[in-house]
Coordinates of C-alpha atoms (C1' of nucleotides) in Angstrom, one line a residue:
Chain A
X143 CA 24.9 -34.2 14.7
X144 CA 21.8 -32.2 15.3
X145 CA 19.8 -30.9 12.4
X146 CA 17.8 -27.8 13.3
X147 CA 14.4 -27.4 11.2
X148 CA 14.6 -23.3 10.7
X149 CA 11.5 -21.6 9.8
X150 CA 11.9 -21.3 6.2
X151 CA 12.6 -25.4 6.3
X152 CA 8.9 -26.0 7.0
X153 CA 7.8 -23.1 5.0
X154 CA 9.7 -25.1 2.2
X155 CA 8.3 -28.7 3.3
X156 CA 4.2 -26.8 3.3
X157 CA 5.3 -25.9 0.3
X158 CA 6.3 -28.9 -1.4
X159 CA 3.3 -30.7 0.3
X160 CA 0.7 -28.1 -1.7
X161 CA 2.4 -28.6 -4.9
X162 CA 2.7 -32.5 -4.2
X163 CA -1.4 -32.5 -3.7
X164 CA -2.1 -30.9 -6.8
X165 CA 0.0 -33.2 -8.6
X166 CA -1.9 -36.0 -7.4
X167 CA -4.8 -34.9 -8.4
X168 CA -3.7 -34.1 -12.0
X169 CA -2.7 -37.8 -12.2
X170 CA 1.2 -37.8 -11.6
X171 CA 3.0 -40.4 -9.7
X172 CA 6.8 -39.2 -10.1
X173 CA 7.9 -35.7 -9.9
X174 CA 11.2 -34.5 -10.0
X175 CA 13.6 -32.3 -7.8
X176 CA 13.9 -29.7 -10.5
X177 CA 10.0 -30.1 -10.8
X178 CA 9.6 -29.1 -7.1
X179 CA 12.5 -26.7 -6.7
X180 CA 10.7 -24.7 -10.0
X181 CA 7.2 -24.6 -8.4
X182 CA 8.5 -23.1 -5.5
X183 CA 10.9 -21.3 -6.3
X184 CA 13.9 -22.7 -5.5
X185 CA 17.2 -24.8 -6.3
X186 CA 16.4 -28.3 -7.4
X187 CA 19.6 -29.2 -5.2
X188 CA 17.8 -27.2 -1.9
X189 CA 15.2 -29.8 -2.4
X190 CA 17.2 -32.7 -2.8
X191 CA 18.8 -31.6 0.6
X192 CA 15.9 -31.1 2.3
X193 CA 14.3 -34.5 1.5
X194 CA 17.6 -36.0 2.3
X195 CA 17.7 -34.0 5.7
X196 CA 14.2 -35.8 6.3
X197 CA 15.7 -39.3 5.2
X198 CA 12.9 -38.8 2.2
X199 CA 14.1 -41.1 -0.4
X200 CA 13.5 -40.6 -4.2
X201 CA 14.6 -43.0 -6.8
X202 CA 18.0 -42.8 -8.6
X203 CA 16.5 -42.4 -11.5
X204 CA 12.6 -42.4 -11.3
X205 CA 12.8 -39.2 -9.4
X206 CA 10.1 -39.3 -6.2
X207 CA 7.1 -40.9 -5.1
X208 CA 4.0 -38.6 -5.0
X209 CA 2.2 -41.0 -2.7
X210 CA 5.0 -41.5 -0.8
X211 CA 6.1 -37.7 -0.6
X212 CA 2.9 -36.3 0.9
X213 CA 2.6 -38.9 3.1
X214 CA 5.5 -38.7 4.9
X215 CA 5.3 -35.3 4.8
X216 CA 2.0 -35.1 6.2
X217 CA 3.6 -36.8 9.1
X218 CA 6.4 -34.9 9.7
X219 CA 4.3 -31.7 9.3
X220 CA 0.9 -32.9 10.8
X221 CA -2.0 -32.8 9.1
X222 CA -3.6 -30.2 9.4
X223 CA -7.3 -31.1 8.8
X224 CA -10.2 -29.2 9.8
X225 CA -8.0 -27.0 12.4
X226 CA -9.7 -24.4 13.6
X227 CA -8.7 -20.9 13.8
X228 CA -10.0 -17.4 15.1
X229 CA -10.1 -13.9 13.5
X230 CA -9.5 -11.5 16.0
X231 CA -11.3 -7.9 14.4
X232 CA -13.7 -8.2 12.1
X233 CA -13.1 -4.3 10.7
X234 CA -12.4 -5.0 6.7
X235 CA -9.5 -7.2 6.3
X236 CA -10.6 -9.7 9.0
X237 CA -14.3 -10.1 7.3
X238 CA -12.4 -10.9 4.2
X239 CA -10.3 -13.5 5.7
X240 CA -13.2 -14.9 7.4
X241 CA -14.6 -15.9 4.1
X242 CA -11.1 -17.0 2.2
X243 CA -11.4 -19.3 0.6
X244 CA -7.8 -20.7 1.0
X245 CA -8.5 -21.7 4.3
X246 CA -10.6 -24.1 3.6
X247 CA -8.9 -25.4 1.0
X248 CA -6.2 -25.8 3.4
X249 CA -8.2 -27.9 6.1
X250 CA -8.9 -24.5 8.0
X251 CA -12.1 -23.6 9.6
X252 CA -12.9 -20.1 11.1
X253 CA -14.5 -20.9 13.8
X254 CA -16.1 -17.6 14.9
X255 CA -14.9 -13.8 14.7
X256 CA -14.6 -11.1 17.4
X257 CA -15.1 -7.7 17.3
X258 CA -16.7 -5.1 19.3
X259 CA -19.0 -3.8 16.9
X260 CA -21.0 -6.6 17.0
X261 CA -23.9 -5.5 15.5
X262 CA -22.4 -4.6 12.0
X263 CA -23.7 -6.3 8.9
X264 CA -20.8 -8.2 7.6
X265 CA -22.3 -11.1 5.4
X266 CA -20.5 -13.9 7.2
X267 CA -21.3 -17.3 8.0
X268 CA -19.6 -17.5 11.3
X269 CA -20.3 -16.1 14.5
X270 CA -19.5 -12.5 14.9
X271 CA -18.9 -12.0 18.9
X272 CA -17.8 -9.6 21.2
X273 CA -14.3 -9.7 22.9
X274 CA -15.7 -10.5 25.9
X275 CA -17.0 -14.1 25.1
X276 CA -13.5 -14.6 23.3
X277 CA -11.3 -16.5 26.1
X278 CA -14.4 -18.6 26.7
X279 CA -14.6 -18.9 23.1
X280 CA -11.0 -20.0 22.7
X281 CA -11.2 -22.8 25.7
X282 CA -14.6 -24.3 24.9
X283 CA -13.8 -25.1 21.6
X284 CA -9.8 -25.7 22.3
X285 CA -8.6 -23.1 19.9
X286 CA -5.2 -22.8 19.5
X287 CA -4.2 -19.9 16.4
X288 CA -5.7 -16.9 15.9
X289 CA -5.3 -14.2 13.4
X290 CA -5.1 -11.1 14.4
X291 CA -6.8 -7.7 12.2
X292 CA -7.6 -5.3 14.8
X293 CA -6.9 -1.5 14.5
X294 CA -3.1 -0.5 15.3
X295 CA -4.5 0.6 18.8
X296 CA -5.8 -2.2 20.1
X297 CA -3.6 -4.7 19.1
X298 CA -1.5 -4.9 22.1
X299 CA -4.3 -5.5 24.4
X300 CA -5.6 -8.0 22.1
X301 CA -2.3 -9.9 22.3
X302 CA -2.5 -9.8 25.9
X303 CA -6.0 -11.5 25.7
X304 CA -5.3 -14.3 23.4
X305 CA -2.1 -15.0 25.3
X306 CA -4.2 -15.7 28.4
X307 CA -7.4 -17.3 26.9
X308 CA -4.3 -20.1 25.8
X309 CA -3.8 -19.0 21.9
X310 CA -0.4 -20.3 21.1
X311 CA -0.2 -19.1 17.8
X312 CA -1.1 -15.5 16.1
X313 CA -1.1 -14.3 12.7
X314 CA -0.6 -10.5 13.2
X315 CA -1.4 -7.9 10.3
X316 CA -1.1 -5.5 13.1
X317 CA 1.8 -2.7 12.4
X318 CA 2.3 -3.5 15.8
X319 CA 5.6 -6.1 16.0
X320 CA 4.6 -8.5 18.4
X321 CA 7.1 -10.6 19.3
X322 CA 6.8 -14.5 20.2
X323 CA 7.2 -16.3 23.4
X324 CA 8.1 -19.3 24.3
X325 CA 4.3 -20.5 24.8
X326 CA 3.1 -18.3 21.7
X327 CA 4.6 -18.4 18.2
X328 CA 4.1 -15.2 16.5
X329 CA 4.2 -14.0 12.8
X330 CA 4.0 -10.6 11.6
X331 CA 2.8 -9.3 8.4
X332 CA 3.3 -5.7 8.0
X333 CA 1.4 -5.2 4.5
X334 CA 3.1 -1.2 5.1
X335 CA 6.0 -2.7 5.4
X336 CA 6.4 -4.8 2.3
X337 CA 4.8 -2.0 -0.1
X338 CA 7.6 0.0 1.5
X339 CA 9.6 -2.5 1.0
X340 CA 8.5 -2.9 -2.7
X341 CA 9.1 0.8 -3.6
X342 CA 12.4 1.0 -2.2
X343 CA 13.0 -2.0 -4.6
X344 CA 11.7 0.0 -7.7
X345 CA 13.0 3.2 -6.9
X346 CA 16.8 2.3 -6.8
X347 CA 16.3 1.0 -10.4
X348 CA 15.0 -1.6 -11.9
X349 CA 14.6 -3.8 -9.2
X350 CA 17.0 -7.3 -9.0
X351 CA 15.3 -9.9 -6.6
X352 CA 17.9 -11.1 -3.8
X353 CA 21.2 -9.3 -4.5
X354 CA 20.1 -5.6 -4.3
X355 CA 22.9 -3.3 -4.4
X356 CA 22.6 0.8 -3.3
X357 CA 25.0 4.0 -3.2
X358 CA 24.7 5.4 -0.2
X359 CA 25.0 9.2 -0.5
X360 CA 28.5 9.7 -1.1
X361 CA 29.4 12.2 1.1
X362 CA 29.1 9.8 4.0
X363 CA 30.5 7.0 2.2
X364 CA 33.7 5.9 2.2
X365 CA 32.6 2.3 0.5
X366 CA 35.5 0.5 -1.1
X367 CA 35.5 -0.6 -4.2
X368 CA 33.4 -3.8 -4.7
X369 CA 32.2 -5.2 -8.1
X370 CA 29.0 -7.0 -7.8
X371 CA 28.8 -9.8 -10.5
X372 CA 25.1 -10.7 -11.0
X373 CA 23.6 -14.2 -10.6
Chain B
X88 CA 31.1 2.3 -3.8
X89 CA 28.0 0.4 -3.5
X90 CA 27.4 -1.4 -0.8
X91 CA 24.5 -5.0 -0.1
X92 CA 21.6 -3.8 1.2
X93 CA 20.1 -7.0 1.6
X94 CA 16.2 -7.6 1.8
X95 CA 15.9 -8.1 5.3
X96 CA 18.3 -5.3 6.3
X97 CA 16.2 -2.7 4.3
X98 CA 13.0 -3.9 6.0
X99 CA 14.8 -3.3 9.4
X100 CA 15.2 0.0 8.2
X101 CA 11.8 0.7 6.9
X102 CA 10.8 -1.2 10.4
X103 CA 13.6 1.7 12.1
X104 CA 12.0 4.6 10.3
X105 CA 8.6 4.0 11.3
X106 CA 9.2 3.5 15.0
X107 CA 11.7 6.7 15.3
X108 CA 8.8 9.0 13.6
X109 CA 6.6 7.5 16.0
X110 CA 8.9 8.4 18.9
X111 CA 9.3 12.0 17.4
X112 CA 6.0 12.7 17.5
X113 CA 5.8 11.7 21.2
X114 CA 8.2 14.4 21.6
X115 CA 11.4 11.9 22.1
X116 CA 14.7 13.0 20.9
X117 CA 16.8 10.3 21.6
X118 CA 16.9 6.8 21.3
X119 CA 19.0 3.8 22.7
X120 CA 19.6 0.6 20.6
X121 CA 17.8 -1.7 22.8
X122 CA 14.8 1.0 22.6
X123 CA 14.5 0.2 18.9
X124 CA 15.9 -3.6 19.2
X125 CA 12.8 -4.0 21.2
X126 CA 10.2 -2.0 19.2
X127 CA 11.3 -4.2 16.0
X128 CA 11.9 -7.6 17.4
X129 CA 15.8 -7.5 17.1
X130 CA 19.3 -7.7 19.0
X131 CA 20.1 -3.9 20.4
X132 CA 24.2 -5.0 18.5
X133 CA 22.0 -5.7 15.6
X134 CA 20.7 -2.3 15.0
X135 CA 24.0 -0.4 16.2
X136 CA 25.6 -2.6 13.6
X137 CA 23.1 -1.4 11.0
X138 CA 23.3 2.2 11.8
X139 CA 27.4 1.3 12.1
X140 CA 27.0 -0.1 8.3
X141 CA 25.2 3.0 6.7
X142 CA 27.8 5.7 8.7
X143 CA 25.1 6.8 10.9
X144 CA 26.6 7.8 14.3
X145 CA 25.1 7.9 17.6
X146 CA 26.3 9.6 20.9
X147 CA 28.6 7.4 23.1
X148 CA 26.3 8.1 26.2
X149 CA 23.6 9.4 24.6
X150 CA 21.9 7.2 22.4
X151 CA 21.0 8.2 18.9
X152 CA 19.7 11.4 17.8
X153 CA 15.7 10.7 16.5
X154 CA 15.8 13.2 13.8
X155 CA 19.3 13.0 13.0
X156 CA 18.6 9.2 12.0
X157 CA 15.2 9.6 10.9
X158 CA 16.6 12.3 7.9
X159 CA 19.1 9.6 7.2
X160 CA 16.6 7.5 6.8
X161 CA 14.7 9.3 4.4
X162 CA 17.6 9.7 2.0
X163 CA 18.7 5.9 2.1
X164 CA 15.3 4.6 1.6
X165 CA 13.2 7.6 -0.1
X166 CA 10.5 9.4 1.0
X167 CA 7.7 7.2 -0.4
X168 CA 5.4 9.7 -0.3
X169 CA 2.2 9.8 -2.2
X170 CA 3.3 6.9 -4.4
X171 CA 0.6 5.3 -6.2
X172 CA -0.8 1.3 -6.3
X173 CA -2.8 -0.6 -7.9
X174 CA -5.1 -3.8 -6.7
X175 CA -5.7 -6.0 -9.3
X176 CA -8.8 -8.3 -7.8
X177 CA -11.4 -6.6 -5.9
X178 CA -12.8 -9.9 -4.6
X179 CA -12.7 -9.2 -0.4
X180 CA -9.6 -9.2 0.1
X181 CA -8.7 -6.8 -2.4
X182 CA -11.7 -4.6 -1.7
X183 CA -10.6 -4.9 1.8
X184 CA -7.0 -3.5 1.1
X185 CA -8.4 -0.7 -1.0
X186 CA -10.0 0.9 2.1
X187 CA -6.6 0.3 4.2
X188 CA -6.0 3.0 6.6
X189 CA -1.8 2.0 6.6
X190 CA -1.6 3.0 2.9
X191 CA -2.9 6.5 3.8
X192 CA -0.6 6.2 6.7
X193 CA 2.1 5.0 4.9
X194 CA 2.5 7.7 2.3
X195 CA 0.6 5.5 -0.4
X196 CA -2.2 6.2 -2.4
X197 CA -4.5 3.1 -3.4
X198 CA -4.8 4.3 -7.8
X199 CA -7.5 1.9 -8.6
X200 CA -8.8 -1.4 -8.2
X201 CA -9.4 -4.0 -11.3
X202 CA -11.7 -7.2 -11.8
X203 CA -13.4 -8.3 -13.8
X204 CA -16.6 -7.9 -12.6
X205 CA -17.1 -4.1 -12.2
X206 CA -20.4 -3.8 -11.4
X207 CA -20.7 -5.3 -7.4
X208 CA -21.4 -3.1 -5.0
X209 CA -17.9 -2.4 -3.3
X210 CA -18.3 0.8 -1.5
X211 CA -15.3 2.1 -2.3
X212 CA -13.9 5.3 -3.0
X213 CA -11.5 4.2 -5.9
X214 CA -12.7 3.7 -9.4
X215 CA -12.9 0.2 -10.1
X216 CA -11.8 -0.9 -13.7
X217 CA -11.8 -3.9 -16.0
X218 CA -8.6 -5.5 -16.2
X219 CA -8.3 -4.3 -19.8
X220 CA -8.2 -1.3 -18.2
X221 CA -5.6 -1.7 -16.5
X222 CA -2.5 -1.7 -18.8
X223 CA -3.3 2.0 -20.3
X224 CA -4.2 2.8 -16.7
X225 CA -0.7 2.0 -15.7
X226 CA 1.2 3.8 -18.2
X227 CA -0.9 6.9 -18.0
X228 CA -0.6 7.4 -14.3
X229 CA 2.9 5.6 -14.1
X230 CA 2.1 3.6 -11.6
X231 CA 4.7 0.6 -10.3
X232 CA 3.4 -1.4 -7.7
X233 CA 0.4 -3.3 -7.7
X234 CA -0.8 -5.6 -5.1
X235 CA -2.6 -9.2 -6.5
X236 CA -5.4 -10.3 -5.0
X237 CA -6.8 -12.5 -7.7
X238 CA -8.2 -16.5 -7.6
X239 CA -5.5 -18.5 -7.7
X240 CA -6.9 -19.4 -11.4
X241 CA -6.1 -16.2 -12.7
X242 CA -3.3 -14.7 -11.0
X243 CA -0.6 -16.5 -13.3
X244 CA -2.2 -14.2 -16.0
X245 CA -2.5 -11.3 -14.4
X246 CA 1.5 -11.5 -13.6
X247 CA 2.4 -11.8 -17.0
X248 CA -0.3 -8.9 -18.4
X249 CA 1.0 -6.6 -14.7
X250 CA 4.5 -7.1 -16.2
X251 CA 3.4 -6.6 -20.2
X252 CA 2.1 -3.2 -18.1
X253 CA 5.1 -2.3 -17.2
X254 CA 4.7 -2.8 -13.5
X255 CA 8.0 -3.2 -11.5
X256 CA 6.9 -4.4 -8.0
X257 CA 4.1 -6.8 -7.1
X258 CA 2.6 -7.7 -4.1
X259 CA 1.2 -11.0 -4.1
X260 CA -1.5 -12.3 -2.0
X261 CA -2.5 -15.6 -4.3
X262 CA -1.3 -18.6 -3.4
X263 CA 0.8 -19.2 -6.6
X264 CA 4.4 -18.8 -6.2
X265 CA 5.6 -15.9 -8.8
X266 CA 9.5 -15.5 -9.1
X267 CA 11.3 -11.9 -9.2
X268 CA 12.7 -10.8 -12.8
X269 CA 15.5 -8.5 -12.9
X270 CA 12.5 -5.9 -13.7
X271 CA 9.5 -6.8 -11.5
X272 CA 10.5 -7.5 -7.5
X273 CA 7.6 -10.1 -6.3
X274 CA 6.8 -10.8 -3.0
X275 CA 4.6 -13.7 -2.0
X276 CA 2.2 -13.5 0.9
X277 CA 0.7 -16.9 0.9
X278 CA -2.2 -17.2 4.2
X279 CA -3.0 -20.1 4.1
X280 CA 1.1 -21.3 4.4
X281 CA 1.1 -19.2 7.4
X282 CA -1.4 -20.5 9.1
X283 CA -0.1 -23.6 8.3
X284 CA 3.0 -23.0 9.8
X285 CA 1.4 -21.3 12.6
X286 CA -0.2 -24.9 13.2
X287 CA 3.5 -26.3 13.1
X288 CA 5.3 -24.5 15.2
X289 CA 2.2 -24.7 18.0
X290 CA 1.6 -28.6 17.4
X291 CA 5.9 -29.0 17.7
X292 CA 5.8 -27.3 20.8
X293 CA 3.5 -29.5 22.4
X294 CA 0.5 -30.5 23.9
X295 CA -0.1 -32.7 20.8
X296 CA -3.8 -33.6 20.8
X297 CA -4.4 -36.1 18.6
X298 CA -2.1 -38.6 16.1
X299 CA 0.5 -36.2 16.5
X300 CA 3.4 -38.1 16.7
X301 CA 7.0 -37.8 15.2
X302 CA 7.7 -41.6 14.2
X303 CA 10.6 -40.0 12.0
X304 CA 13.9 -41.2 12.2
X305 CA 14.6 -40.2 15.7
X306 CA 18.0 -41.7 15.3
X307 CA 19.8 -38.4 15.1
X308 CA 17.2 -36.2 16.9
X309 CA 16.2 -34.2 13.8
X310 CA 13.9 -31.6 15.8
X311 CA 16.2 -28.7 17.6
X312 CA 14.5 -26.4 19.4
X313 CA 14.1 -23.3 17.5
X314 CA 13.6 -20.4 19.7
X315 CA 10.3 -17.9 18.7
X316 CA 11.3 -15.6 16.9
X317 CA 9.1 -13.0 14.9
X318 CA 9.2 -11.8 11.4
Chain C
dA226 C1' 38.6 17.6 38.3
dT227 C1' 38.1 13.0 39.0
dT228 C1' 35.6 9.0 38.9
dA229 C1' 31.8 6.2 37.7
dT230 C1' 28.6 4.6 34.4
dA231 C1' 26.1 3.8 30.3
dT232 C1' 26.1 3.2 25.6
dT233 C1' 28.2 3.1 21.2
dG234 C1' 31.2 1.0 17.7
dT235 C1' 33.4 -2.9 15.8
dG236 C1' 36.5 -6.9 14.9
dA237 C1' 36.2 -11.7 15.5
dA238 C1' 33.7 -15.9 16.2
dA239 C1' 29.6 -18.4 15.4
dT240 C1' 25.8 -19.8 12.5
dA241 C1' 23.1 -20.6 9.0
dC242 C1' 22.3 -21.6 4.4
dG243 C1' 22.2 -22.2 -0.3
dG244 C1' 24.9 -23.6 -4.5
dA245 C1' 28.0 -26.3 -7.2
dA246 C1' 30.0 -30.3 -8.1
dC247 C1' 30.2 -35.0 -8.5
dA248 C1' 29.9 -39.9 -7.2
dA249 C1' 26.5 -43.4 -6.9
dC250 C1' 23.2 -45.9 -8.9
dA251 C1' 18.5 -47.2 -11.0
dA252 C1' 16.4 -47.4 -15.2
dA253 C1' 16.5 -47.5 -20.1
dT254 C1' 18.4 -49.0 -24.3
dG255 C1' 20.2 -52.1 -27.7
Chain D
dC225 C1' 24.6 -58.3 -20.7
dA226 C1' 26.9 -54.1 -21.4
dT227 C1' 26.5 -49.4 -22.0
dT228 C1' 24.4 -45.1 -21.7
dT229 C1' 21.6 -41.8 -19.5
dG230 C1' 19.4 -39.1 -16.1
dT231 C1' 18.5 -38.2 -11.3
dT232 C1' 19.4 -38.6 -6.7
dG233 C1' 22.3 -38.1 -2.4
dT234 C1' 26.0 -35.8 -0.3
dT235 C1' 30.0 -33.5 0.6
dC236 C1' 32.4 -29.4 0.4
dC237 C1' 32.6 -24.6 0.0
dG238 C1' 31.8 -19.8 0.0
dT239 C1' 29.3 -16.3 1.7
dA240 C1' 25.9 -13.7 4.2
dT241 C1' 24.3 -12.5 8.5
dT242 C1' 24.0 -12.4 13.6
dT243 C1' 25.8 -12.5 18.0
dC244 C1' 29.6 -11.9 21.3
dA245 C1' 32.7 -9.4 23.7
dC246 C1' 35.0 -5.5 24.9
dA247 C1' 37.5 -1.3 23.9
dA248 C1' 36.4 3.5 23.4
dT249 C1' 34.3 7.3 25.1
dA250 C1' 30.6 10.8 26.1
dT251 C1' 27.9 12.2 29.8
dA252 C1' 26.8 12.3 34.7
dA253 C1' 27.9 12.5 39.4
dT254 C1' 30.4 13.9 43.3

DNA sequence: ATTATATTGTGAAATACGGAACAACAAATG
DNA sequence: CATTTGTTGTTCCGTATTTCACAATATAAT
């Protein structure tokens, strides 16, 4: 039997990994499922499983191993120390993520930005270069993700260049939806979107998380009965 | 009757809506499945399905009618027009999203900004306010949604004093993981586990560099491909 | 008018995924 | 040592969601 690791899988396991480090540094050895499943906002049992999925034992009783936890999952996951990454645009958003903080927290590096106002006074400490010197860029210094915060107009042709200068992976804030390939994973974050998204959540009442129920407008509607019980 | 809109079906919809005024104001009328299966990274049955689902016909031949769906649209989701936000944290990111040019796009007016530090120079156009601010700020204006772009240090917080407010939706760029109540809808956007993931889904597909190696189990062959996908 | 063709609409099958329940068992207790 | 307790490991189950496959049918072509 094949086990598939989905996408929100390792989004779960980077997860579990964060919390796990800031454990360790507080001084815990142990933690618990339910521990884990709270930080993170899911079922203590979902945890269970996925540590059992990854033959990641815990103790019958003792609940698991800190050391033993990050380790193995810095294995499975690779670590990701000191990777460096690319900000393609470096309009408003991009300068901000060129000085985040979380990245380097999380063993990232921006390595340089690209933009074609190079001139700009942006108060960054990396290199600020033209799209030009970017596929160069990329190869010399075997760059592999880039993040991508270019104006909605240029985003496809960006795409095209960082697919050829080798970037396999791109996090888009583009509106644009860029889909992945086989030799570039994509992910799309469509800030739009989500306050969209957000509203329509507020709007149609007071807002319940997963299980969102709407009436359609009723004229069109012929929607059978169906009573909802809430989690 | 009241039928699931589930998250990710409403954010195909939002994703629909924006694509079809996009078409109409390049003078299209019509539109095929595939057309917007393409534009928004999903299976042309997928979106006849949706549209089947909500009781929004298209032509047997002739596609879908772009205004026809588009004014459907509208009603399902609402016009979010001219709805109000809040940033809470105008640190760079959050100064950065103030001056966003998809909010004014989008129909959505950035209210204000808060931080505790009012006096840097942000060059924006929105007043920026103390966070004590913030709760009579809400109320008065009756804003909903705010977007957090604290320190991770402060953002648990700012949830709770956001929800004291009154605020119903929240945005959330820190990397703590906030849970939805049944009267505030959170969603997490957490960079740096992006990038992270980013990292794993290049490194998995290969051309491992360094100590990249799966010494897992291999008994079962735990690693299925998973194809690309986008979100 | 007839035939051809492209596209929708949808029931059924396939998949994926999380939750609940509970047996197994290590640790704690006395 | 026996018993209790608490937590894991795992199986089963229900359900939500997507894809498949193809019938239905509107439009186009001749």
């Amino acid at each position: 039997m094949k086990k598939r690791l989905n996408k929100e899988l390792v989004i779960r396991l980077i997860k579990y990994r964060r919390i796990l480090n800031q454990l360790k540094s507080l001084g815990f050895e142990r933690v618990f499922s339910n521990n884990l499943g709270d930080a993170i906002g899911v079922a203590p049992a979902l945890v269970r499983k996925d540590f059992s999925l990854l033959f990641l034992g815990g103790n019958k009783r003792g609940g698991y191993n800190i050391d033993y936890l990050s380790e193995k999952l810095d294995a499975i996951l690779g670590k990701a120390q000191n990777q460096k990454i690319i900000i393609m645009g470096m309009g408003k958003i991009g300068t901000a993520l060129a000085q985040y903080k979380g990245f380097v927290q999380g063993g990232f590096e921006v390595a340089a930005g690209f933009d074609i106002d190079v001139s700009l006074p942006r108060e960054v400490s990396i290199p600020v270069l033209p799209p030009e010197k970017m596929q160069d860029f990329v190869r010399e210094n075997n760059i592999r993700v880039a993040v991508l915060t270019v104006p909605e107009d240029s985003a496809a042709l960006c795409v095209k260049m960082l697919k050829e200068a080798g970037i396999q992976g791109i996090l888009n804030f583009t509106p644009v939806e860029i889909k992945s390939t086989p030799t570039c994973f994509v992910h799309n974050i469509n800030i739009a979107v989500e306050i969209e998204n957000l509203f329509f959540q507020v709007i149609k009442n007071g807002a319940p998380p997963e299980d969102w129920e709407t009436e359609l407008p009723d004229e069109e509607g012929i929607w059978e009965e169906e009573e909802a019980e809430n989690s």
